Amino acid sequence: MNAQLQPGEHDLLLVIDVQNDFCAGGALALPDGEQVVAPINRLAPRFAHVVLTQDWHPPHHQSFASSHPGRQPYDTIQLAYGAQTLWPDHCVQDSPGAALHGQLHIPHAELILRKGYRSEIDSYSAFYENDRSTPTGLAGYLRERRLQRLFLVGLATDYCVQYSALDARRAGFEVVVLLDACRGLNLDGSLAAALTAMHKAGVQIREGSTP
Ligand code: VGL
Ligand code: ZN
């Protein structure tokens, strides 16, 4: 590895939603979702600081199609805060699907940040809920700990990884997305759109999974 790119004291590996429901056999399985586990396990020991996020919905969450009679998963509806894609029931608090993938091995992770726990609001981003104004507290946590450059990996590239990356840029952090350690959903071209939006926002996008 290029010595200049050795992660340092102010760098963080932010591992987004590597949970059973987003992997093979899960309620909202992404194509090859589980394939992020091995590269993330290889990356993590190189970082002094690692934070994990966990999508963590109460039963009957507003983002579930089952909460809206007559609607199907992947329909889009208008909620008080704007457009919301409806999902199959997934990552229900304390269910096996909400657990982190069993092979994910990051014993030194310092924080597990749960999100999406308010019934009425979805939360793709690790920083803000989908109303774009309710903070999770992560920006303050990172600033207080002087963590400045964030390396993002996990699921899904075009949803929670993208939203987290864009919010992190807005909050003034340096952001690198390591694509080989991410997998996307790609609904209606959402993957290409996400890469374009992240690039425009100044997110560094690297094809590999090495920092
Ligand atoms: C996610 C859809 C619904 C994600 C979470 O982790 O990208 N996507 N909830
Ligand atoms: Zn969710």
PDB file of C-alpha atoms and ligand atoms in Angstrom:
ATOM      1  CA  MET A   1       0.000   0.000   0.000  1.00  0.00           C
ATOM      2  CA  ASN A   2       1.131   3.529  -0.723  1.00  0.00           C
ATOM      3  CA  ALA A   3       2.509   4.786   2.576  1.00  0.00           C
ATOM      4  CA  GLN A   4       0.901   8.197   2.036  1.00  0.00           C
ATOM      5  CA  LEU A   5      -2.503   6.545   2.069  1.00  0.00           C
ATOM      6  CA  GLN A   6      -2.014   4.699   5.317  1.00  0.00           C
ATOM      7  CA  PRO A   7      -5.102   5.584   7.375  1.00  0.00           C
ATOM      8  CA  GLY A   8      -4.168   7.792  10.314  1.00  0.00           C
ATOM      9  CA  GLU A   9      -5.501   9.072  13.618  1.00  0.00           C
ATOM     10  CA  HIS A  10      -8.066  11.340  11.966  1.00  0.00           C
ATOM     11  CA  ASP A  11      -9.420   8.729   9.550  1.00  0.00           C
ATOM     12  CA  LEU A  12     -12.497   6.620  10.118  1.00  0.00           C
ATOM     13  CA  LEU A  13     -13.868   3.521   8.431  1.00  0.00           C
ATOM     14  CA  LEU A  14     -17.663   3.948   8.346  1.00  0.00           C
ATOM     15  CA  VAL A  15     -19.346   0.596   7.675  1.00  0.00           C
ATOM     16  CA  ILE A  16     -22.916   1.084   6.507  1.00  0.00           C
ATOM     17  CA  ASP A  17     -25.691  -1.454   7.192  1.00  0.00           C
ATOM     18  CA  VAL A  18     -23.907  -4.796   6.672  1.00  0.00           C
ATOM     19  CA  GLN A  19     -26.950  -6.648   7.985  1.00  0.00           C
ATOM     20  CA  ASN A  20     -28.543  -9.996   7.206  1.00  0.00           C
ATOM     21  CA  ASP A  21     -31.632  -8.517   5.568  1.00  0.00           C
ATOM     22  CA  PHE A  22     -29.486  -6.865   2.872  1.00  0.00           C
ATOM     23  CA  CYS A  23     -27.604 -10.117   2.130  1.00  0.00           C
ATOM     24  CA  ALA A  24     -28.555 -13.375   0.363  1.00  0.00           C
ATOM     25  CA  GLY A  25     -31.725 -14.812   1.889  1.00  0.00           C
ATOM     26  CA  GLY A  26     -32.631 -11.528   3.583  1.00  0.00           C
ATOM     27  CA  ALA A  27     -35.859  -9.551   3.293  1.00  0.00           C
ATOM     28  CA  LEU A  28     -34.277  -6.830   1.128  1.00  0.00           C
ATOM     29  CA  ALA A  29     -31.354  -8.774  -0.303  1.00  0.00           C
ATOM     30  CA  LEU A  30     -29.047  -6.788  -2.577  1.00  0.00           C
ATOM     31  CA  PRO A  31     -27.328  -8.598  -5.450  1.00  0.00           C
ATOM     32  CA  ASP A  32     -24.101  -9.997  -3.931  1.00  0.00           C
ATOM     33  CA  GLY A  33     -24.629  -7.963  -0.756  1.00  0.00           C
ATOM     34  CA  GLU A  34     -22.704 -10.461   1.368  1.00  0.00           C
ATOM     35  CA  GLN A  35     -19.648 -10.050  -0.834  1.00  0.00           C
ATOM     36  CA  VAL A  36     -18.756  -6.837   0.974  1.00  0.00           C
ATOM     37  CA  VAL A  37     -17.971  -8.768   4.157  1.00  0.00           C
ATOM     38  CA  ALA A  38     -14.566 -10.176   3.129  1.00  0.00           C
ATOM     39  CA  PRO A  39     -13.096  -6.894   1.828  1.00  0.00           C
ATOM     40  CA  ILE A  40     -14.431  -5.002   4.855  1.00  0.00           C
ATOM     41  CA  ASN A  41     -12.860  -7.554   7.213  1.00  0.00           C
ATOM     42  CA  ARG A  42      -9.548  -7.055   5.404  1.00  0.00           C
ATOM     43  CA  LEU A  43      -9.795  -3.268   5.562  1.00  0.00           C
ATOM     44  CA  ALA A  44     -10.928  -2.824   9.141  1.00  0.00           C
ATOM     45  CA  PRO A  45      -7.689  -3.792  10.938  1.00  0.00           C
ATOM     46  CA  ARG A  46      -5.888  -1.008   9.081  1.00  0.00           C
ATOM     47  CA  PHE A  47      -8.106   1.618  10.679  1.00  0.00           C
ATOM     48  CA  ALA A  48      -7.627   2.757  14.244  1.00  0.00           C
ATOM     49  CA  HIS A  49     -11.225   3.965  14.240  1.00  0.00           C
ATOM     50  CA  VAL A  50     -14.286   2.153  12.912  1.00  0.00           C
ATOM     51  CA  VAL A  51     -17.976   3.024  13.272  1.00  0.00           C
ATOM     52  CA  LEU A  52     -20.789   0.727  12.114  1.00  0.00           C
ATOM     53  CA  THR A  53     -24.358   1.679  11.270  1.00  0.00           C
ATOM     54  CA  GLN A  54     -27.401  -0.531  11.657  1.00  0.00           C
ATOM     55  CA  ASP A  55     -30.768   0.058   9.991  1.00  0.00           C
ATOM     56  CA  TRP A  56     -33.153  -0.449  12.928  1.00  0.00           C
ATOM     57  CA  HIS A  57     -36.871  -0.089  12.284  1.00  0.00           C
ATOM     58  CA  PRO A  58     -39.801  -0.612  14.638  1.00  0.00           C
ATOM     59  CA  PRO A  59     -42.508  -2.991  13.339  1.00  0.00           C
ATOM     60  CA  HIS A  60     -44.969  -1.244  10.969  1.00  0.00           C
ATOM     61  CA  HIS A  61     -42.416   1.404  10.051  1.00  0.00           C
ATOM     62  CA  GLN A  62     -43.674   4.018   7.558  1.00  0.00           C
ATOM     63  CA  SER A  63     -41.087   2.932   4.991  1.00  0.00           C
ATOM     64  CA  PHE A  64     -42.620  -0.560   4.789  1.00  0.00           C
ATOM     65  CA  ALA A  65     -45.057  -1.192   1.919  1.00  0.00           C
ATOM     66  CA  SER A  66     -47.039  -3.365   4.359  1.00  0.00           C
ATOM     67  CA  SER A  67     -47.880  -0.223   6.357  1.00  0.00           C
ATOM     68  CA  HIS A  68     -49.714   1.239   3.325  1.00  0.00           C
ATOM     69  CA  PRO A  69     -52.710  -0.834   2.187  1.00  0.00           C
ATOM     70  CA  GLY A  70     -52.756  -1.339  -1.567  1.00  0.00           C
ATOM     71  CA  ARG A  71     -49.065  -0.469  -2.018  1.00  0.00           C
ATOM     72  CA  GLN A  72     -46.279  -2.737  -3.169  1.00  0.00           C
ATOM     73  CA  PRO A  73     -42.598  -2.771  -2.304  1.00  0.00           C
ATOM     74  CA  TYR A  74     -40.622  -0.322  -4.485  1.00  0.00           C
ATOM     75  CA  ASP A  75     -43.654   1.960  -5.057  1.00  0.00           C
ATOM     76  CA  THR A  76     -42.949   5.613  -4.282  1.00  0.00           C
ATOM     77  CA  ILE A  77     -45.359   7.607  -2.149  1.00  0.00           C
ATOM     78  CA  GLN A  78     -45.427  11.122  -0.724  1.00  0.00           C
ATOM     79  CA  LEU A  79     -44.927  11.455   3.003  1.00  0.00           C
ATOM     80  CA  ALA A  80     -44.897  14.676   5.041  1.00  0.00           C
ATOM     81  CA  TYR A  81     -41.186  15.122   4.274  1.00  0.00           C
ATOM     82  CA  GLY A  82     -41.338  14.239   0.566  1.00  0.00           C
ATOM     83  CA  ALA A  83     -40.993  11.183  -1.688  1.00  0.00           C
ATOM     84  CA  GLN A  84     -40.412   7.849   0.005  1.00  0.00           C
ATOM     85  CA  THR A  85     -39.681   4.530  -1.673  1.00  0.00           C
ATOM     86  CA  LEU A  86     -41.565   1.705   0.010  1.00  0.00           C
ATOM     87  CA  TRP A  87     -39.600  -1.374   1.018  1.00  0.00           C
ATOM     88  CA  PRO A  88     -40.365  -4.917   2.060  1.00  0.00           C
ATOM     89  CA  ASP A  89     -40.395  -5.187   5.876  1.00  0.00           C
ATOM     90  CA  HIS A  90     -36.693  -5.285   6.779  1.00  0.00           C
ATOM     91  CA  CYS A  91     -34.283  -4.729   9.659  1.00  0.00           C
ATOM     92  CA  VAL A  92     -37.016  -4.890  12.285  1.00  0.00           C
ATOM     93  CA  GLN A  93     -35.522  -4.110  15.690  1.00  0.00           C
ATOM     94  CA  ASP A  94     -34.016  -7.160  17.343  1.00  0.00           C
ATOM     95  CA  SER A  95     -34.970  -9.549  14.507  1.00  0.00           C
ATOM     96  CA  PRO A  96     -32.341 -11.867  12.967  1.00  0.00           C
ATOM     97  CA  GLY A  97     -32.552  -9.842   9.741  1.00  0.00           C
ATOM     98  CA  ALA A  98     -31.498  -6.704  11.579  1.00  0.00           C
ATOM     99  CA  ALA A  99     -28.394  -8.344  13.027  1.00  0.00           C
ATOM    100  CA  LEU A 100     -25.017  -7.489  11.579  1.00  0.00           C
ATOM    101  CA  HIS A 101     -23.796 -10.170   9.151  1.00  0.00           C
ATOM    102  CA  GLY A 102     -22.429 -13.059  11.201  1.00  0.00           C
ATOM    103  CA  GLN A 103     -19.096 -13.095   9.390  1.00  0.00           C
ATOM    104  CA  LEU A 104     -18.412  -9.403   9.825  1.00  0.00           C
ATOM    105  CA  HIS A 105     -15.461  -9.325  12.182  1.00  0.00           C
ATOM    106  CA  ILE A 106     -14.527  -5.894  13.529  1.00  0.00           C
ATOM    107  CA  PRO A 107     -13.917  -6.346  17.235  1.00  0.00           C
ATOM    108  CA  HIS A 108     -12.382  -2.895  17.619  1.00  0.00           C
ATOM    109  CA  ALA A 109     -15.391  -0.992  16.203  1.00  0.00           C
ATOM    110  CA  GLU A 110     -16.021   1.909  18.560  1.00  0.00           C
ATOM    111  CA  LEU A 111     -19.665   2.749  17.924  1.00  0.00           C
ATOM    112  CA  ILE A 112     -22.724   1.091  16.419  1.00  0.00           C
ATOM    113  CA  LEU A 113     -25.074   3.836  15.296  1.00  0.00           C
ATOM    114  CA  ARG A 114     -28.679   2.800  14.844  1.00  0.00           C
ATOM    115  CA  LYS A 115     -30.950   4.715  12.510  1.00  0.00           C
ATOM    116  CA  GLY A 116     -34.489   4.579  11.180  1.00  0.00           C
ATOM    117  CA  TYR A 117     -35.933   3.921  14.641  1.00  0.00           C
ATOM    118  CA  ARG A 118     -38.629   6.611  14.422  1.00  0.00           C
ATOM    119  CA  SER A 119     -41.843   5.091  13.057  1.00  0.00           C
ATOM    120  CA  GLU A 120     -42.737   8.125  10.975  1.00  0.00           C
ATOM    121  CA  ILE A 121     -39.386   8.877   9.284  1.00  0.00           C
ATOM    122  CA  ASP A 122     -37.015   6.738   7.258  1.00  0.00           C
ATOM    123  CA  SER A 123     -33.283   7.280   7.591  1.00  0.00           C
ATOM    124  CA  TYR A 124     -30.916   6.357   4.788  1.00  0.00           C
ATOM    125  CA  SER A 125     -28.098   8.600   5.898  1.00  0.00           C
ATOM    126  CA  ALA A 126     -25.950   7.999   8.950  1.00  0.00           C
ATOM    127  CA  PHE A 127     -26.151  11.767   9.586  1.00  0.00           C
ATOM    128  CA  TYR A 128     -29.752  12.876   8.968  1.00  0.00           C
ATOM    129  CA  GLU A 129     -33.121  11.219   8.760  1.00  0.00           C
ATOM    130  CA  ASN A 130     -34.976  11.460   5.460  1.00  0.00           C
ATOM    131  CA  ASP A 131     -36.660  14.712   6.496  1.00  0.00           C
ATOM    132  CA  ARG A 132     -33.116  16.101   5.988  1.00  0.00           C
ATOM    133  CA  SER A 133     -33.351  18.013   9.266  1.00  0.00           C
ATOM    134  CA  THR A 134     -33.384  15.507  12.153  1.00  0.00           C
ATOM    135  CA  PRO A 135     -29.729  14.765  12.971  1.00  0.00           C
ATOM    136  CA  THR A 136     -28.491  11.420  14.271  1.00  0.00           C
ATOM    137  CA  GLY A 137     -25.701  13.087  16.235  1.00  0.00           C
ATOM    138  CA  LEU A 138     -22.923  11.430  14.217  1.00  0.00           C
ATOM    139  CA  ALA A 139     -21.441  14.687  12.890  1.00  0.00           C
ATOM    140  CA  GLY A 140     -21.011  16.016  16.424  1.00  0.00           C
ATOM    141  CA  TYR A 141     -19.508  12.723  17.596  1.00  0.00           C
ATOM    142  CA  LEU A 142     -16.961  12.723  14.770  1.00  0.00           C
ATOM    143  CA  ARG A 143     -16.047  16.394  15.240  1.00  0.00           C
ATOM    144  CA  GLU A 144     -15.609  15.999  18.947  1.00  0.00           C
ATOM    145  CA  ARG A 145     -13.303  13.046  18.274  1.00  0.00           C
ATOM    146  CA  ARG A 146     -11.435  14.981  15.551  1.00  0.00           C
ATOM    147  CA  LEU A 147     -12.189  12.386  12.913  1.00  0.00           C
ATOM    148  CA  GLN A 148     -11.998  14.243   9.620  1.00  0.00           C
ATOM    149  CA  ARG A 149     -11.700  11.814   6.725  1.00  0.00           C
ATOM    150  CA  LEU A 150     -14.307   9.113   6.318  1.00  0.00           C
ATOM    151  CA  PHE A 151     -13.883   5.941   4.246  1.00  0.00           C
ATOM    152  CA  LEU A 152     -17.326   4.567   3.442  1.00  0.00           C
ATOM    153  CA  VAL A 153     -18.122   0.939   2.677  1.00  0.00           C
ATOM    154  CA  GLY A 154     -21.218  -1.257   2.927  1.00  0.00           C
ATOM    155  CA  LEU A 155     -24.820  -1.362   1.711  1.00  0.00           C
ATOM    156  CA  ALA A 156     -26.446  -0.055  -0.356  1.00  0.00           C
ATOM    157  CA  THR A 157     -24.196   2.057  -2.584  1.00  0.00           C
ATOM    158  CA  ASP A 158     -27.127   3.980  -4.076  1.00  0.00           C
ATOM    159  CA  TYR A 159     -29.117   4.411  -0.843  1.00  0.00           C
ATOM    160  CA  CYS A 160     -27.548   4.501   2.578  1.00  0.00           C
ATOM    161  CA  VAL A 161     -23.945   4.794   1.373  1.00  0.00           C
ATOM    162  CA  GLN A 162     -24.802   7.581  -1.056  1.00  0.00           C
ATOM    163  CA  TYR A 163     -26.940   9.563   1.406  1.00  0.00           C
ATOM    164  CA  SER A 164     -24.299   9.212   4.098  1.00  0.00           C
ATOM    165  CA  ALA A 165     -21.538  10.339   1.735  1.00  0.00           C
ATOM    166  CA  LEU A 166     -23.475  13.413   0.559  1.00  0.00           C
ATOM    167  CA  ASP A 167     -24.399  14.450   4.097  1.00  0.00           C
ATOM    168  CA  ALA A 168     -20.822  13.925   5.260  1.00  0.00           C
ATOM    169  CA  ARG A 169     -19.594  16.276   2.520  1.00  0.00           C
ATOM    170  CA  ARG A 170     -22.222  18.850   3.509  1.00  0.00           C
ATOM    171  CA  ALA A 171     -21.042  18.598   7.097  1.00  0.00           C
ATOM    172  CA  GLY A 172     -17.496  19.351   5.938  1.00  0.00           C
ATOM    173  CA  PHE A 173     -15.825  15.931   6.121  1.00  0.00           C
ATOM    174  CA  GLU A 174     -13.490  14.487   3.505  1.00  0.00           C
ATOM    175  CA  VAL A 175     -15.164  11.419   2.055  1.00  0.00           C
ATOM    176  CA  VAL A 176     -13.805   8.416   0.164  1.00  0.00           C
ATOM    177  CA  VAL A 177     -16.106   5.630  -1.046  1.00  0.00           C
ATOM    178  CA  LEU A 178     -14.374   2.272  -1.644  1.00  0.00           C
ATOM    179  CA  LEU A 179     -16.578   0.711  -4.312  1.00  0.00           C
ATOM    180  CA  ASP A 180     -15.354  -2.885  -4.138  1.00  0.00           C
ATOM    181  CA  ALA A 181     -16.548  -2.997  -0.545  1.00  0.00           C
ATOM    182  CA  CYS A 182     -20.026  -1.667  -1.463  1.00  0.00           C
ATOM    183  CA  ARG A 183     -22.974  -3.196  -3.316  1.00  0.00           C
ATOM    184  CA  GLY A 184     -25.996  -1.376  -4.729  1.00  0.00           C
ATOM    185  CA  LEU A 185     -29.646  -2.007  -5.395  1.00  0.00           C
ATOM    186  CA  ASN A 186     -29.891  -0.176  -8.728  1.00  0.00           C
ATOM    187  CA  LEU A 187     -33.575   0.673  -8.994  1.00  0.00           C
ATOM    188  CA  ASP A 188     -34.229   2.603 -12.243  1.00  0.00           C
ATOM    189  CA  GLY A 189     -30.604   3.569 -12.779  1.00  0.00           C
ATOM    190  CA  SER A 190     -30.113   4.687  -9.192  1.00  0.00           C
ATOM    191  CA  LEU A 191     -26.549   3.365  -9.091  1.00  0.00           C
ATOM    192  CA  ALA A 192     -25.239   5.524 -11.944  1.00  0.00           C
ATOM    193  CA  ALA A 193     -27.150   8.527 -10.560  1.00  0.00           C
ATOM    194  CA  ALA A 194     -25.601   7.971  -7.142  1.00  0.00           C
ATOM    195  CA  LEU A 195     -22.057   7.826  -8.518  1.00  0.00           C
ATOM    196  CA  THR A 196     -22.633  11.059 -10.456  1.00  0.00           C
ATOM    197  CA  ALA A 197     -24.141  12.854  -7.454  1.00  0.00           C
ATOM    198  CA  MET A 198     -21.315  11.748  -5.150  1.00  0.00           C
ATOM    199  CA  HIS A 199     -18.653  12.763  -7.665  1.00  0.00           C
ATOM    200  CA  LYS A 200     -20.252  16.222  -8.054  1.00  0.00           C
ATOM    201  CA  ALA A 201     -20.314  16.675  -4.294  1.00  0.00           C
ATOM    202  CA  GLY A 202     -16.581  16.073  -4.043  1.00  0.00           C
ATOM    203  CA  VAL A 203     -16.721  12.494  -2.803  1.00  0.00           C
ATOM    204  CA  GLN A 204     -13.635  10.544  -3.903  1.00  0.00           C
ATOM    205  CA  ILE A 205     -14.730   7.303  -5.471  1.00  0.00           C
ATOM    206  CA  ARG A 206     -12.160   4.505  -5.618  1.00  0.00           C
ATOM    207  CA  GLU A 207     -12.733   1.313  -7.542  1.00  0.00           C
ATOM    208  CA  GLY A 208     -10.772  -0.864  -5.178  1.00  0.00           C
ATOM    209  CA  SER A 209     -11.265  -1.679  -1.554  1.00  0.00           C
ATOM    210  CA  THR A 210      -7.920  -0.434  -0.285  1.00  0.00           C
ATOM    211  CA  PRO A 211      -7.671   3.016   1.252  1.00  0.00           C
TER     212      PRO A 211
HETATM  213  C1  VGL B   1     -31.358   0.824   3.010  1.00  0.00           C
HETATM  214  C2  VGL B   1     -33.363   0.818   1.918  1.00  0.00           C
HETATM  215  C3  VGL B   1     -34.047   0.814   3.112  1.00  0.00           C
HETATM  216  C4  VGL B   1     -29.860   0.821   2.927  1.00  0.00           C
HETATM  217  C5  VGL B   1     -32.028   0.840   4.224  1.00  0.00           C
HETATM  218  O1  VGL B   1     -29.193   0.399   3.894  1.00  0.00           O
HETATM  219  O2  VGL B   1     -29.332   1.236   1.862  1.00  0.00           O
HETATM  220  N1  VGL B   1     -32.038   0.822   1.866  1.00  0.00           N
HETATM  221  N2  VGL B   1     -33.365   0.834   4.259  1.00  0.00           N
HETATM  222 ZN    ZN B   2     -34.447   0.591   6.081  1.00  0.00          ZN
END
